[in-house]
Amino acid sequence: MSFSGKAAIAGIGFTEFSRNSGVTTLTLALRAIRAALDDAGLSPDEVDGVATHRVSDSAASMTVAQAFGIRDLKYFIDHFGGGGSSHQVIGHAAMAVTAGVADYVVCYRAINARSAFRMGGTGRGFVDSPETQYQAPYGYYTPPQQYAMIARAYMDRYGANERHFGAVAVNQRANALLNDRAMMRKPMSYEDYLASPWIAEPFRLPDCCLETDVGVAVVVCSAERARDLRQRAVLIDGATWGGGATLYSIGEPDLNVSGARHMAPRLYRMAGLSPADVDVAMLYDCFTFAVLLQLEDYGFCARGEAGEFVLSGATAIGGTLPVNTHGGFLSEGYAHGMNHVVEAVMQLRGQAGARQVKDARIALSTGAPGYVGGVTSALLLRGDA
Amino acid sequence: MTQVTDRPMLPADPDSSPYWEAIDRGELRVQRCTTCATWRWPARAMCNHCFGFDHDWPAVSGKGTVASWVRTHRAFLPQFADDLPYVTVTVRLAEQPDLLLVGQLADSHAEPEPEPEIGMPVRAVFRGVSEGRGLVFWEPEA
């Protein structure tokens, strides 16, 4: 039995995106969840499920449930994982409400990823991964370095270059100028991009996502219940997660094959959709390069062609496949995945204002493609008729 | 072994200690399944090809090619602040195409360090770091 189309996102909420929230991750979570419940028109005492993912950097789902005074929590998940798991949390909630385990599940991600635990790795300790002891002695252990290693192999193989990476960053900055919650509101030209400092070559500063203090939440319930609530329901037609291999797990000699490439056909199959059906895409943009790879992984262009696809203007608002209309992690802020879902929902409700993609009906939203941790997840969402 | 700068050496675990102990002696040994002869790195108990637990630690040729590289310009770790920018490589060992090791080129202190070419043949050399520990580096094959 598939849960395709049987569950929905009924509410969205978020706090300010900032460099220093001055509050705990629990506070960020509670503010975002309250906002999502208000958006849906739900009372906080109707929540009976709480779900999150984290990397030992945030308030646990049970802590949040207790803060809401829930005495008989019907469903919770406290998944250990980063961006690859971000969309999986919502997929789990969709299964739970479809199976009747819970009625209203709030899914959140709350982080002080700039003021406390810096997501990019600067000044923080080593994470617990099987590869760390082999990488740390070489000063190689942060996400920008790990993705840069893959990006270099991609450039060498397909002739991609800084024009392609820059086009992604510039396009998303243009989108962020239309988004009043975005952290980066200063225009950026390709020349500005080229003049910016290196972080881990081939990545410059604007190739890397922001580090952000933020809480973001969504409410998941059955499609039936969602139709009785305040907002237009956004149906979860596809929700898949999986992946597996990393560069170091043995079995994948190709540096340019991600978990998302293996998973994407399964996602489309579940939703009964194809890449041509997607009107707008929020692609996990921890780095510009990840957008290029996923344009290929999710079937929007052939291997090696994503850079030219972006340069053609196809991914701009008004193009054939607008991508990261909010500015993405590069220019809106980094909620570790959940802010992509919020923007997808706004587009499908027709609430994206100056960024609105005309007649957006189907949205793809993706988690990290699975190069570093091996894990990936994604959603195909549909605006209810 | 020639000494290089201090490095953040993390503790070995029961799976990985044979790897590190060999490097401290100036040998590159990699775990191999004795049932199906599949190499694996990092070390772990079971072969993900045949699911066997039996393994040994043969010395490898120490030859490989550069699969990719990255040049780091930011001092993510304070120990590397004086080395910026530095190049890190992924080396594909000759023994098996999916046997990928992270490392650095040896004795490369030009500024900026030279760009390795993807596909460039390299061989393992050993350098001493702190407290009697060794570390493998890579040298272009003549």
Short mmCIF file of C-alpha atoms in Angstrom, two decimals:
data_model
loop_
_atom_site.label_atom_id
_atom_site.label_comp_id
_atom_site.label_asym_id
_atom_site.label_seq_id
_atom_site.Cartn_x
_atom_site.Cartn_y
_atom_site.Cartn_z
CA MET A 1 0.00 0.00 0.00
CA SER A 2 1.42 3.35 -0.99
CA PHE A 3 0.74 6.49 1.03
CA SER A 4 1.03 8.62 -2.10
CA GLY A 5 -1.48 11.48 -2.09
CA LYS A 6 -2.99 10.41 1.25
CA ALA A 7 -1.03 12.77 3.47
CA ALA A 8 -0.59 16.51 3.22
CA ILE A 9 1.34 19.48 4.53
CA ALA A 10 -1.26 21.67 6.19
CA GLY A 11 0.88 24.35 7.82
CA ILE A 12 4.28 26.01 7.57
CA GLY A 13 6.17 28.18 10.04
CA PHE A 14 9.59 29.69 10.54
CA THR A 15 11.51 32.06 12.76
CA GLU A 16 13.83 34.82 11.62
CA PHE A 17 16.90 33.59 9.69
CA SER A 18 19.86 35.13 11.53
CA ARG A 19 23.52 34.83 12.45
CA ASN A 20 22.79 34.93 16.15
CA SER A 21 19.34 34.03 17.41
CA GLY A 22 20.22 34.69 21.05
CA VAL A 23 17.82 31.90 22.06
CA THR A 24 18.01 28.14 22.49
CA THR A 25 17.20 25.66 19.76
CA LEU A 26 14.18 24.64 21.86
CA THR A 27 12.87 28.20 21.64
CA LEU A 28 13.46 28.24 17.89
CA ALA A 29 11.59 24.94 17.53
CA LEU A 30 8.63 26.11 19.61
CA ARG A 31 8.32 29.43 17.77
CA ALA A 32 8.43 27.73 14.36
CA ILE A 33 5.91 25.08 15.39
CA ARG A 34 3.50 27.64 16.86
CA ALA A 35 3.73 29.60 13.61
CA ALA A 36 3.03 26.46 11.56
CA LEU A 37 0.01 25.59 13.70
CA ASP A 38 -1.34 29.15 13.38
CA ASP A 39 -0.83 28.95 9.62
CA ALA A 40 -2.85 25.72 9.50
CA GLY A 41 -5.51 27.03 11.87
CA LEU A 42 -4.82 24.31 14.42
CA SER A 43 -4.77 24.55 18.19
CA PRO A 44 -1.50 23.41 19.84
CA ASP A 45 -3.41 20.84 21.89
CA GLU A 46 -4.27 18.94 18.73
CA VAL A 47 -0.64 17.96 18.10
CA ASP A 48 -0.06 14.26 18.80
CA GLY A 49 3.13 13.64 16.85
CA VAL A 50 6.56 15.34 16.84
CA ALA A 51 9.41 14.60 14.42
CA THR A 52 12.88 15.99 13.80
CA HIS A 53 16.36 15.13 12.60
CA ARG A 54 19.53 16.44 14.20
CA VAL A 55 23.22 15.82 14.69
CA SER A 56 23.38 16.28 18.48
CA ASP A 57 22.89 20.01 17.90
CA SER A 58 19.24 20.64 18.72
CA ALA A 59 16.31 20.14 21.06
CA ALA A 60 14.98 16.57 20.90
CA SER A 61 11.45 15.78 19.73
CA MET A 62 10.51 14.52 23.18
CA THR A 63 11.69 17.79 24.75
CA VAL A 64 9.48 19.67 22.32
CA ALA A 65 6.52 17.38 23.06
CA GLN A 66 6.96 18.01 26.78
CA ALA A 67 7.11 21.76 26.16
CA PHE A 68 3.70 21.42 24.51
CA GLY A 69 2.42 19.54 27.54
CA ILE A 70 1.50 16.47 25.53
CA ARG A 71 0.52 13.66 27.91
CA ASP A 72 -0.10 10.90 25.38
CA LEU A 73 2.22 11.44 22.44
CA LYS A 74 1.21 9.00 19.70
CA TYR A 75 4.19 9.33 17.41
CA PHE A 76 7.69 10.75 17.59
CA ILE A 77 10.96 10.36 15.78
CA ASP A 78 14.31 11.83 16.66
CA HIS A 79 16.35 10.82 13.68
CA PHE A 80 20.13 11.13 13.80
CA GLY A 81 21.22 12.70 10.53
CA GLY A 82 21.98 15.81 8.57
CA GLY A 83 20.66 17.21 5.31
CA GLY A 84 20.26 13.82 3.71
CA SER A 85 17.61 13.01 6.30
CA SER A 86 15.75 16.32 6.12
CA HIS A 87 12.95 15.19 3.84
CA GLN A 88 12.82 11.73 5.35
CA VAL A 89 11.34 13.21 8.53
CA ILE A 90 8.32 14.42 6.56
CA GLY A 91 8.06 11.11 4.74
CA HIS A 92 7.94 9.32 8.09
CA ALA A 93 5.24 11.67 9.32
CA ALA A 94 3.23 11.04 6.14
CA MET A 95 3.39 7.30 6.80
CA ALA A 96 2.34 7.80 10.41
CA VAL A 97 -0.75 9.86 9.63
CA THR A 98 -1.73 7.58 6.74
CA ALA A 99 -1.47 4.53 8.99
CA GLY A 100 -3.59 6.27 11.64
CA VAL A 101 -0.78 6.25 14.19
CA ALA A 102 -1.20 9.99 14.79
CA ASP A 103 -3.44 12.79 13.49
CA TYR A 104 -1.24 15.90 13.42
CA VAL A 105 2.54 15.53 13.32
CA VAL A 106 4.74 18.60 13.58
CA CYS A 107 8.10 18.24 11.81
CA TYR A 108 10.82 20.73 12.65
CA ARG A 109 14.48 21.55 12.36
CA ALA A 110 15.90 24.07 14.82
CA ILE A 111 19.58 25.03 14.75
CA ASN A 112 22.00 27.66 15.90
CA ALA A 113 24.29 26.68 13.03
CA ARG A 114 26.17 29.99 13.04
CA SER A 115 26.31 31.11 16.66
CA ALA A 116 26.81 27.68 18.28
CA PHE A 117 27.58 24.57 16.21
CA ARG A 118 29.03 25.89 12.94
CA MET A 119 27.70 23.71 10.18
CA GLY A 120 30.60 24.48 7.82
CA GLY A 121 33.09 23.08 10.30
CA THR A 122 35.07 26.19 11.26
CA GLY A 123 36.35 25.90 14.81
CA ARG A 124 34.29 22.90 15.77
CA GLY A 125 35.46 19.42 16.64
CA PHE A 126 35.29 16.27 14.59
CA VAL A 127 32.02 14.51 13.94
CA ASP A 128 31.64 10.83 14.71
CA SER A 129 32.01 9.16 11.33
CA PRO A 130 33.92 6.02 10.33
CA GLU A 131 36.20 8.04 8.05
CA THR A 132 37.15 10.85 10.42
CA GLN A 133 40.28 9.24 11.91
CA TYR A 134 41.67 8.77 8.39
CA GLN A 135 40.86 12.29 7.18
CA ALA A 136 41.58 14.56 10.15
CA PRO A 137 45.40 14.20 9.98
CA TYR A 138 45.26 15.76 6.51
CA GLY A 139 43.10 18.70 7.60
CA TYR A 140 40.26 17.30 5.52
CA TYR A 141 36.95 16.80 7.31
CA THR A 142 34.47 19.58 6.54
CA PRO A 143 31.51 19.56 4.12
CA PRO A 144 32.98 22.21 1.77
CA GLN A 145 36.13 20.12 1.37
CA GLN A 146 34.22 16.89 0.87
CA TYR A 147 31.94 18.35 -1.79
CA ALA A 148 34.84 20.20 -3.43
CA MET A 149 36.56 16.84 -3.91
CA ILE A 150 33.57 15.55 -5.87
CA ALA A 151 33.13 18.84 -7.73
CA ARG A 152 36.72 18.74 -9.00
CA ALA A 153 36.22 15.25 -10.41
CA TYR A 154 33.00 16.43 -12.10
CA MET A 155 34.75 19.45 -13.66
CA ASP A 156 37.56 17.27 -14.94
CA ARG A 157 35.19 14.73 -16.42
CA TYR A 158 32.56 16.97 -17.99
CA GLY A 159 34.36 20.25 -18.60
CA ALA A 160 32.25 22.14 -16.07
CA ASN A 161 33.78 25.42 -14.88
CA GLU A 162 33.35 28.45 -12.67
CA ARG A 163 30.80 29.99 -15.07
CA HIS A 164 28.49 27.10 -14.27
CA PHE A 165 28.98 27.27 -10.52
CA GLY A 166 28.71 31.05 -10.60
CA ALA A 167 25.46 30.93 -12.57
CA VAL A 168 23.83 28.91 -9.79
CA ALA A 169 24.95 31.37 -7.11
CA VAL A 170 23.94 34.45 -9.12
CA ASN A 171 20.52 33.02 -10.02
CA GLN A 172 19.72 32.23 -6.41
CA ARG A 173 20.85 35.63 -5.20
CA ALA A 174 18.49 37.25 -7.71
CA ASN A 175 15.68 35.14 -6.25
CA ALA A 176 16.60 36.08 -2.68
CA LEU A 177 16.12 39.75 -3.53
CA LEU A 178 12.42 38.91 -3.93
CA ASN A 179 12.23 37.17 -0.55
CA ASP A 180 11.92 39.27 2.58
CA ARG A 181 13.01 36.44 4.89
CA ALA A 182 16.30 35.92 2.98
CA MET A 183 19.57 36.72 4.79
CA MET A 184 21.41 37.85 1.64
CA ARG A 185 19.60 40.86 0.17
CA LYS A 186 22.51 42.51 -1.64
CA PRO A 187 22.63 41.98 -5.42
CA MET A 188 25.48 39.80 -6.68
CA SER A 189 26.82 39.78 -10.25
CA TYR A 190 29.00 37.12 -11.83
CA GLU A 191 31.92 39.56 -11.46
CA ASP A 192 31.18 39.82 -7.73
CA TYR A 193 31.16 36.04 -7.59
CA LEU A 194 34.57 35.80 -9.30
CA ALA A 195 36.02 38.42 -6.94
CA SER A 196 34.98 36.52 -3.82
CA PRO A 197 37.51 34.54 -1.75
CA TRP A 198 38.24 30.84 -2.08
CA ILE A 199 37.10 28.53 0.70
CA ALA A 200 37.98 25.11 -0.65
CA GLU A 201 38.84 25.21 -4.34
CA PRO A 202 36.91 24.93 -6.61
CA PHE A 203 34.45 26.58 -4.16
CA ARG A 204 34.43 30.29 -3.47
CA LEU A 205 32.50 31.80 -0.59
CA PRO A 206 29.22 32.20 -2.58
CA ASP A 207 29.41 28.53 -3.64
CA CYS A 208 28.88 27.58 0.00
CA CYS A 209 25.61 27.69 1.88
CA LEU A 210 25.09 30.13 4.71
CA GLU A 211 25.39 29.12 8.34
CA THR A 212 22.15 30.13 10.01
CA ASP A 213 20.34 30.27 13.32
CA VAL A 214 16.73 29.35 12.52
CA GLY A 215 13.75 27.17 13.29
CA VAL A 216 11.45 25.86 10.55
CA ALA A 217 8.41 23.62 10.96
CA VAL A 218 5.62 22.02 8.95
CA VAL A 219 2.40 20.27 10.02
CA VAL A 220 1.67 16.91 8.40
CA CYS A 221 -1.79 15.30 8.57
CA SER A 222 -4.06 13.22 6.37
CA ALA A 223 -5.21 14.82 3.11
CA GLU A 224 -8.79 14.64 4.38
CA ARG A 225 -8.01 16.55 7.55
CA ALA A 226 -5.89 19.07 5.65
CA ARG A 227 -8.85 19.94 3.42
CA ASP A 228 -10.81 21.04 6.50
CA LEU A 229 -8.05 23.43 7.62
CA ARG A 230 -7.25 27.04 6.82
CA GLN A 231 -4.84 26.69 3.90
CA ARG A 232 -4.96 24.99 0.55
CA ALA A 233 -3.68 21.46 1.17
CA VAL A 234 -0.35 20.43 -0.32
CA LEU A 235 -0.41 16.71 -0.99
CA ILE A 236 2.62 14.46 -0.48
CA ASP A 237 2.55 12.45 -3.70
CA GLY A 238 6.06 11.11 -3.39
CA ALA A 239 8.29 10.65 -0.36
CA THR A 240 11.35 8.44 -0.59
CA TRP A 241 14.58 8.09 1.30
CA GLY A 242 17.55 5.82 1.05
CA GLY A 243 20.94 5.86 -0.58
CA GLY A 244 23.86 3.87 0.65
CA ALA A 245 27.33 4.10 -0.81
CA THR A 246 29.88 6.76 0.02
CA LEU A 247 33.30 7.17 -1.54
CA TYR A 248 34.75 5.05 1.21
CA SER A 249 32.20 2.28 1.59
CA ILE A 250 33.61 0.10 -1.25
CA GLY A 251 31.34 -0.64 -4.18
CA GLU A 252 31.21 2.77 -5.87
CA PRO A 253 34.28 3.60 -7.93
CA ASP A 254 32.55 6.54 -9.70
CA LEU A 255 33.02 9.79 -7.76
CA ASN A 256 30.07 11.36 -9.55
CA VAL A 257 27.29 8.93 -8.62
CA SER A 258 25.13 10.01 -5.68
CA GLY A 259 22.49 8.24 -3.65
CA ALA A 260 19.93 10.57 -5.25
CA ARG A 261 20.71 9.15 -8.67
CA HIS A 262 19.73 5.69 -7.45
CA MET A 263 16.66 6.95 -5.59
CA ALA A 264 15.09 9.40 -8.07
CA PRO A 265 13.33 6.81 -10.31
CA ARG A 266 11.68 5.34 -7.22
CA LEU A 267 10.43 8.78 -6.17
CA TYR A 268 8.86 9.51 -9.55
CA ARG A 269 7.35 6.02 -9.68
CA MET A 270 5.69 6.43 -6.30
CA ALA A 271 4.11 9.73 -7.37
CA GLY A 272 3.21 8.54 -10.87
CA LEU A 273 5.10 11.55 -12.23
CA SER A 274 8.09 12.25 -14.44
CA PRO A 275 10.66 15.07 -14.45
CA ALA A 276 8.60 16.83 -17.16
CA ASP A 277 5.73 17.20 -14.66
CA VAL A 278 7.78 19.21 -12.18
CA ASP A 279 6.96 22.94 -12.25
CA VAL A 280 9.38 24.16 -9.62
CA ALA A 281 12.29 22.50 -7.79
CA MET A 282 13.98 23.18 -4.46
CA LEU A 283 17.29 21.32 -4.78
CA TYR A 284 19.53 20.83 -1.75
CA ASP A 285 22.16 23.51 -2.27
CA CYS A 286 24.75 23.00 0.43
CA PHE A 287 27.06 24.02 -2.45
CA THR A 288 26.35 25.35 -5.95
CA PHE A 289 27.74 22.13 -7.36
CA ALA A 290 25.08 20.05 -5.60
CA VAL A 291 22.41 21.85 -7.64
CA LEU A 292 24.13 20.89 -10.89
CA LEU A 293 24.42 17.26 -9.87
CA GLN A 294 20.80 17.00 -8.80
CA LEU A 295 19.52 18.57 -12.03
CA GLU A 296 21.10 15.50 -13.60
CA ASP A 297 20.25 13.02 -10.82
CA TYR A 298 16.55 13.94 -10.93
CA GLY A 299 16.39 13.69 -14.71
CA PHE A 300 16.11 17.32 -15.84
CA CYS A 301 19.17 17.07 -18.08
CA ALA A 302 21.78 14.55 -19.17
CA ARG A 303 25.09 13.90 -17.37
CA GLY A 304 27.44 16.81 -17.71
CA GLU A 305 24.83 19.19 -19.13
CA ALA A 306 23.53 20.87 -15.98
CA GLY A 307 25.93 23.81 -16.15
CA GLU A 308 24.77 24.84 -19.60
CA PHE A 309 21.16 24.23 -18.53
CA VAL A 310 21.56 26.79 -15.73
CA LEU A 311 23.44 29.25 -17.98
CA SER A 312 20.54 29.06 -20.47
CA GLY A 313 18.26 30.64 -17.87
CA ALA A 314 16.11 27.52 -17.53
CA THR A 315 16.35 27.55 -13.73
CA ALA A 316 15.45 31.23 -13.25
CA ILE A 317 11.96 32.29 -12.20
CA GLY A 318 10.22 32.42 -15.58
CA GLY A 319 12.43 29.62 -16.96
CA THR A 320 11.24 26.11 -17.77
CA LEU A 321 12.28 24.79 -14.32
CA PRO A 322 12.65 27.51 -11.68
CA VAL A 323 15.04 26.28 -8.97
CA ASN A 324 15.40 27.51 -5.38
CA THR A 325 13.05 30.45 -5.86
CA HIS A 326 13.60 31.58 -2.23
CA GLY A 327 17.34 31.92 -2.75
CA GLY A 328 18.09 28.53 -1.27
CA PHE A 329 20.66 27.77 1.39
CA LEU A 330 23.09 29.96 -0.53
CA SER A 331 21.07 33.17 -0.12
CA GLU A 332 17.95 32.65 1.99
CA GLY A 333 19.55 30.71 4.82
CA TYR A 334 20.32 27.20 5.92
CA ALA A 335 17.68 25.31 7.84
CA HIS A 336 19.36 22.03 6.89
CA GLY A 337 16.62 21.19 4.38
CA MET A 338 13.31 22.20 5.90
CA ASN A 339 13.21 25.70 4.37
CA HIS A 340 13.11 24.11 0.91
CA VAL A 341 9.87 22.38 1.86
CA VAL A 342 8.38 25.64 3.14
CA GLU A 343 9.16 27.41 -0.14
CA ALA A 344 7.74 24.52 -2.18
CA VAL A 345 4.52 24.75 -0.18
CA MET A 346 4.30 28.53 -0.66
CA GLN A 347 4.75 28.10 -4.42
CA LEU A 348 2.03 25.44 -4.60
CA ARG A 349 -0.38 27.58 -2.56
CA GLY A 350 0.31 30.58 -4.80
CA GLN A 351 1.68 32.55 -1.82
CA ALA A 352 5.19 33.28 -3.11
CA GLY A 353 4.50 36.90 -4.02
CA ALA A 354 7.04 38.42 -6.41
CA ARG A 355 8.75 35.02 -6.66
CA GLN A 356 5.59 33.17 -7.63
CA VAL A 357 6.02 30.63 -10.42
CA LYS A 358 2.93 30.85 -12.63
CA ASP A 359 0.58 27.88 -12.32
CA ALA A 360 2.99 25.91 -10.12
CA ARG A 361 1.22 22.62 -9.41
CA ILE A 362 3.99 20.07 -8.80
CA ALA A 363 7.12 20.76 -6.75
CA LEU A 364 10.21 18.65 -6.11
CA SER A 365 12.07 19.29 -2.87
CA THR A 366 15.24 17.40 -2.04
CA GLY A 367 17.59 16.58 0.81
CA ALA A 368 21.36 16.27 0.52
CA PRO A 369 22.18 14.01 -2.44
CA GLY A 370 24.13 11.52 -0.36
CA TYR A 371 27.81 11.90 -1.24
CA VAL A 372 29.20 12.33 2.21
CA GLY A 373 26.89 10.46 4.55
CA GLY A 374 25.45 8.19 1.87
CA VAL A 375 21.87 9.10 2.80
CA THR A 376 19.33 11.05 0.76
CA SER A 377 15.61 11.88 0.77
CA ALA A 378 13.13 13.88 -1.31
CA LEU A 379 9.46 14.82 -1.73
CA LEU A 380 7.17 15.37 -4.69
CA LEU A 381 4.40 17.73 -3.61
CA ARG A 382 1.15 18.67 -5.36
CA GLY A 383 -1.13 21.62 -4.78
CA ASP A 384 -4.65 20.36 -4.09
CA ALA A 385 -7.11 21.16 -6.89
CA MET B 1 60.99 8.78 8.89
CA THR B 2 61.25 12.45 7.96
CA GLN B 3 59.26 14.51 10.43
CA VAL B 4 56.51 16.86 9.21
CA THR B 5 54.35 19.27 11.19
CA ASP B 6 52.09 18.15 13.99
CA ARG B 7 48.86 16.57 12.84
CA PRO B 8 45.55 15.95 14.63
CA MET B 9 45.89 12.19 15.09
CA LEU B 10 42.68 10.65 16.43
CA PRO B 11 42.69 7.40 18.42
CA ALA B 12 42.62 4.19 16.41
CA ASP B 13 39.82 1.73 17.16
CA PRO B 14 40.02 -2.08 17.39
CA ASP B 15 39.13 -2.38 13.68
CA SER B 16 41.67 0.16 12.46
CA SER B 17 44.71 -0.38 14.71
CA PRO B 18 46.49 -2.79 12.30
CA TYR B 19 46.32 -0.06 9.64
CA TRP B 20 47.86 2.60 11.86
CA GLU B 21 50.44 0.28 13.43
CA ALA B 22 51.68 -0.66 9.95
CA ILE B 23 52.00 2.99 8.94
CA ASP B 24 53.96 3.72 12.11
CA ARG B 25 56.44 1.07 10.81
CA GLY B 26 56.49 2.62 7.33
CA GLU B 27 54.23 0.06 5.66
CA LEU B 28 50.91 0.54 3.89
CA ARG B 29 48.68 -2.41 4.72
CA VAL B 30 45.02 -2.59 3.78
CA GLN B 31 42.34 -4.95 5.04
CA ARG B 32 41.34 -7.69 2.60
CA CYS B 33 38.63 -10.34 2.77
CA THR B 34 40.24 -13.80 2.79
CA THR B 35 37.05 -15.37 1.38
CA CYS B 36 36.56 -13.27 -1.77
CA ALA B 37 39.77 -11.16 -1.83
CA THR B 38 37.88 -7.82 -1.87
CA TRP B 39 39.89 -4.96 -0.33
CA ARG B 40 38.21 -2.53 2.03
CA TRP B 41 39.05 0.83 3.61
CA PRO B 42 38.25 2.14 6.21
CA ALA B 43 38.65 -1.01 8.29
CA ARG B 44 35.53 -2.85 9.43
CA ALA B 45 34.55 -6.34 10.54
CA MET B 46 32.61 -7.64 7.53
CA CYS B 47 33.11 -7.71 3.77
CA ASN B 48 30.25 -5.92 2.01
CA HIS B 49 30.77 -8.05 -1.10
CA CYS B 50 30.56 -11.63 0.29
CA PHE B 51 29.66 -10.83 3.95
CA GLY B 52 32.59 -12.83 5.29
CA PHE B 53 34.30 -11.86 8.54
CA ASP B 54 37.70 -13.46 7.85
CA HIS B 55 40.36 -11.04 6.72
CA ASP B 56 44.06 -10.31 6.63
CA TRP B 57 46.19 -7.19 6.26
CA PRO B 58 48.50 -7.60 3.26
CA ALA B 59 50.95 -4.90 2.24
CA VAL B 60 49.70 -3.15 -0.89
CA SER B 61 51.80 -1.95 -3.82
CA GLY B 62 51.61 1.65 -2.61
CA LYS B 63 50.81 2.67 -6.16
CA GLY B 64 47.73 4.51 -7.27
CA THR B 65 46.38 7.46 -9.21
CA VAL B 66 44.91 10.80 -8.15
CA ALA B 67 41.11 10.46 -8.37
CA SER B 68 40.50 14.07 -7.32
CA TRP B 69 41.90 16.89 -5.22
CA VAL B 70 40.88 20.01 -3.34
CA ARG B 71 42.84 23.08 -2.26
CA THR B 72 41.79 24.38 1.15
CA HIS B 73 42.11 28.12 1.81
CA ARG B 74 40.37 28.37 5.17
CA ALA B 75 41.79 27.32 8.54
CA PHE B 76 38.96 25.04 9.60
CA LEU B 77 41.44 23.60 12.09
CA PRO B 78 43.95 25.87 13.88
CA GLN B 79 46.75 23.31 13.33
CA PHE B 80 46.61 24.03 9.60
CA ALA B 81 46.53 27.84 9.77
CA ASP B 82 50.21 28.14 8.79
CA ASP B 83 49.88 25.66 5.93
CA LEU B 84 47.21 27.52 3.93
CA PRO B 85 46.46 26.94 1.18
CA TYR B 86 47.05 23.18 1.16
CA VAL B 87 46.10 20.44 -1.26
CA THR B 88 44.34 17.23 -0.23
CA VAL B 89 44.03 14.34 -2.68
CA THR B 90 41.89 11.25 -3.05
CA VAL B 91 44.04 8.38 -4.28
CA ARG B 92 42.63 5.39 -6.13
CA LEU B 93 44.83 2.44 -5.18
CA ALA B 94 46.04 0.18 -7.98
CA GLU B 95 44.67 -2.90 -6.18
CA GLN B 96 40.95 -2.11 -6.72
CA PRO B 97 39.07 0.75 -8.48
CA ASP B 98 36.77 1.49 -5.52
CA LEU B 99 39.64 1.57 -2.99
CA LEU B 100 39.85 5.34 -2.40
CA LEU B 101 42.16 6.85 0.25
CA VAL B 102 42.36 10.45 1.38
CA GLY B 103 45.83 11.94 1.70
CA GLN B 104 48.23 14.68 0.70
CA LEU B 105 51.16 15.09 -1.65
CA ALA B 106 54.50 14.78 0.17
CA ASP B 107 56.83 17.71 0.85
CA SER B 108 54.79 20.11 -1.24
CA HIS B 109 55.28 23.54 0.25
CA ALA B 110 55.28 25.74 -2.85
CA GLU B 111 52.77 28.59 -2.64
CA PRO B 112 50.31 27.79 -3.86
CA GLU B 113 50.95 24.08 -3.93
CA PRO B 114 51.03 22.65 -7.45
CA GLU B 115 47.80 21.35 -8.91
CA PRO B 116 47.86 17.59 -9.24
CA GLU B 117 46.31 16.19 -12.37
CA ILE B 118 43.46 13.74 -12.09
CA GLY B 119 44.79 10.39 -13.23
CA MET B 120 48.37 11.24 -12.24
CA PRO B 121 50.27 8.16 -10.97
CA VAL B 122 51.48 8.44 -7.37
CA ARG B 123 53.22 6.22 -4.85
CA ALA B 124 53.06 6.08 -1.07
CA VAL B 125 55.81 7.56 1.10
CA PHE B 126 55.88 7.85 4.88
CA ARG B 127 56.49 10.77 7.16
CA GLY B 128 56.65 10.98 10.93
CA VAL B 129 54.21 13.19 12.78
CA SER B 130 53.78 13.53 16.53
CA GLU B 131 54.64 11.03 19.28
CA GLY B 132 56.13 8.33 17.10
CA ARG B 133 53.13 8.19 14.81
CA GLY B 134 53.51 7.88 11.06
CA LEU B 135 51.37 9.16 8.22
CA VAL B 136 51.24 8.15 4.58
CA PHE B 137 51.75 10.80 1.89
CA TRP B 138 51.88 10.55 -1.90
CA GLU B 139 54.64 11.35 -4.33
CA PRO B 140 54.27 11.69 -8.10
CA GLU B 141 55.69 8.62 -9.86
CA ALA B 142 58.81 9.53 -11.79
#
